[in-house]
Amino acid sequence: MSKLGGFKTPILHGLCTFGHAARHVVKLATAKDDPRELRSIKARFSAPVIPGETLETSVWADGKNPCRVFFQVRVVERDVIAISNAAADFASPVSIAGSGSGNAKL
């Protein structure tokens, strides 16, 4: 299927990448690491991911809405952004460890 899309190698399905990103965001944004806290999530797919590549998710708290975070996913090996312009809303205020931002690698 990836060859039909013009890719030379197999690529990871976008929803798989999106699922990993959602898991990272929940882990970084909720103190309880509870996926039931996630209310909505949206993102833009900006580059394909090749199976076996490392994904790094960066999360920032929204300064205006305590229940929202912004995030992006970077492919470490190629230094490209795979998911951009992304946001997630939670049922309760988020608590990102440190200075209001966080990173996770998978």
GROMACS .gro file of C-alpha atoms in nm:
model
  106
    1MET     CA    1   0.000   0.000   0.000
    2SER     CA    2   0.284   0.240   0.073
    3LYS     CA    3   0.417   0.192  -0.283
    4LEU     CA    4   0.078   0.295  -0.418
    5GLY     CA    5   0.117   0.614  -0.213
    6GLY     CA    6   0.458   0.683  -0.369
    7PHE     CA    7   0.675   0.570  -0.076
    8LYS     CA    8   0.985   0.354  -0.136
    9THR     CA    9   0.960   0.170   0.198
   10PRO     CA   10   0.673   0.058   0.420
   11ILE     CA   11   0.537   0.333   0.645
   12LEU     CA   12   0.362   0.320   0.980
   13HIS     CA   13  -0.011   0.382   0.949
   14GLY     CA   14  -0.099   0.735   1.059
   15LEU     CA   15  -0.350   0.614   1.318
   16CYS     CA   16  -0.078   0.399   1.476
   17THR     CA   17   0.147   0.704   1.506
   18PHE     CA   18  -0.150   0.902   1.641
   19GLY     CA   19  -0.219   0.630   1.902
   20HIS     CA   20   0.141   0.638   2.027
   21ALA     CA   21   0.125   1.018   2.045
   22ALA     CA   22  -0.200   1.007   2.242
   23ARG     CA   23  -0.048   0.762   2.490
   24HIS     CA   24   0.256   0.987   2.534
   25VAL     CA   25   0.037   1.294   2.587
   26VAL     CA   26  -0.176   1.120   2.850
   27LYS     CA   27   0.135   0.997   3.030
   28LEU     CA   28   0.297   1.342   3.031
   29ALA     CA   29  -0.012   1.553   3.104
   30THR     CA   30  -0.193   1.356   3.375
   31ALA     CA   31  -0.051   1.281   3.716
   32LYS     CA   32  -0.250   0.957   3.732
   33ASP     CA   33  -0.155   0.843   3.378
   34ASP     CA   34  -0.527   0.779   3.326
   35PRO     CA   35  -0.652   0.772   2.964
   36ARG     CA   36  -1.010   0.825   3.086
   37GLU     CA   37  -0.910   1.188   3.155
   38LEU     CA   38  -0.863   1.254   2.780
   39ARG     CA   39  -1.168   1.428   2.633
   40SER     CA   40  -1.056   1.524   2.283
   41ILE     CA   41  -0.743   1.524   2.070
   42LYS     CA   42  -0.662   1.674   1.731
   43ALA     CA   43  -0.351   1.681   1.519
   44ARG     CA   44  -0.205   1.734   1.173
   45PHE     CA   45  -0.003   1.454   1.012
   46SER     CA   46   0.298   1.630   0.862
   47ALA     CA   47   0.545   1.349   0.775
   48PRO     CA   48   0.535   0.968   0.748
   49VAL     CA   49   0.694   0.739   1.007
   50ILE     CA   50   0.893   0.434   0.902
   51PRO     CA   51   0.856   0.122   1.123
   52GLY     CA   52   1.138   0.105   1.380
   53GLU     CA   53   1.195   0.480   1.408
   54THR     CA   54   1.195   0.650   1.748
   55LEU     CA   55   0.915   0.896   1.821
   56GLU     CA   56   0.964   1.185   2.062
   57THR     CA   57   0.654   1.367   2.185
   58SER     CA   58   0.687   1.719   2.326
   59VAL     CA   59   0.400   1.858   2.533
   60TRP     CA   60   0.331   2.215   2.649
   61ALA     CA   61   0.059   2.339   2.882
   62ASP     CA   62  -0.185   2.595   2.741
   63GLY     CA   63  -0.143   2.917   2.938
   64LYS     CA   64  -0.510   3.011   2.889
   65ASN     CA   65  -0.686   2.677   2.945
   66PRO     CA   66  -0.563   2.461   3.237
   67CYS     CA   67  -0.728   2.150   3.086
   68ARG     CA   68  -0.551   2.175   2.746
   69VAL     CA   69  -0.204   2.088   2.619
   70PHE     CA   70  -0.034   2.142   2.285
   71PHE     CA   71   0.203   1.881   2.146
   72GLN     CA   72   0.413   1.765   1.851
   73VAL     CA   73   0.578   1.435   1.757
   74ARG     CA   74   0.928   1.425   1.611
   75VAL     CA   75   1.102   1.136   1.436
   76VAL     CA   76   1.438   1.131   1.615
   77GLU     CA   77   1.643   0.953   1.345
   78ARG     CA   78   1.544   1.193   1.065
   79ASP     CA   79   1.473   1.502   1.281
   80VAL     CA   80   1.135   1.565   1.114
   81ILE     CA   81   0.804   1.654   1.272
   82ALA     CA   82   0.555   1.372   1.207
   83ILE     CA   83   0.260   1.527   1.396
   84SER     CA   84   0.222   1.903   1.432
   85ASN     CA   85  -0.039   2.163   1.528
   86ALA     CA   86  -0.179   1.924   1.785
   87ALA     CA   87  -0.385   1.978   2.100
   88ALA     CA   88  -0.552   1.761   2.362
   89ASP     CA   89  -0.823   1.849   2.612
   90PHE     CA   90  -0.860   1.676   2.948
   91ALA     CA   91  -1.142   1.648   3.201
   92SER     CA   92  -0.935   1.806   3.477
   93PRO     CA   93  -0.639   2.048   3.484
   94VAL     CA   94  -0.315   1.901   3.352
   95SER     CA   95  -0.003   1.866   3.562
   96ILE     CA   96   0.308   1.845   3.347
   97ALA     CA   97   0.617   1.770   3.554
   98GLY     CA   98   0.882   2.041   3.556
   99SER     CA   99   0.835   2.385   3.402
  100GLY     CA  100   0.511   2.332   3.211
  101SER     CA  101   0.652   2.116   2.932
  102GLY     CA  102   0.763   1.758   2.892
  103ASN     CA  103   0.907   1.500   2.650
  104ALA     CA  104   0.866   1.125   2.604
  105LYS     CA  105   1.041   0.887   2.364
  106LEU     CA  106   0.918   0.554   2.231
   0.00000   0.00000   0.00000
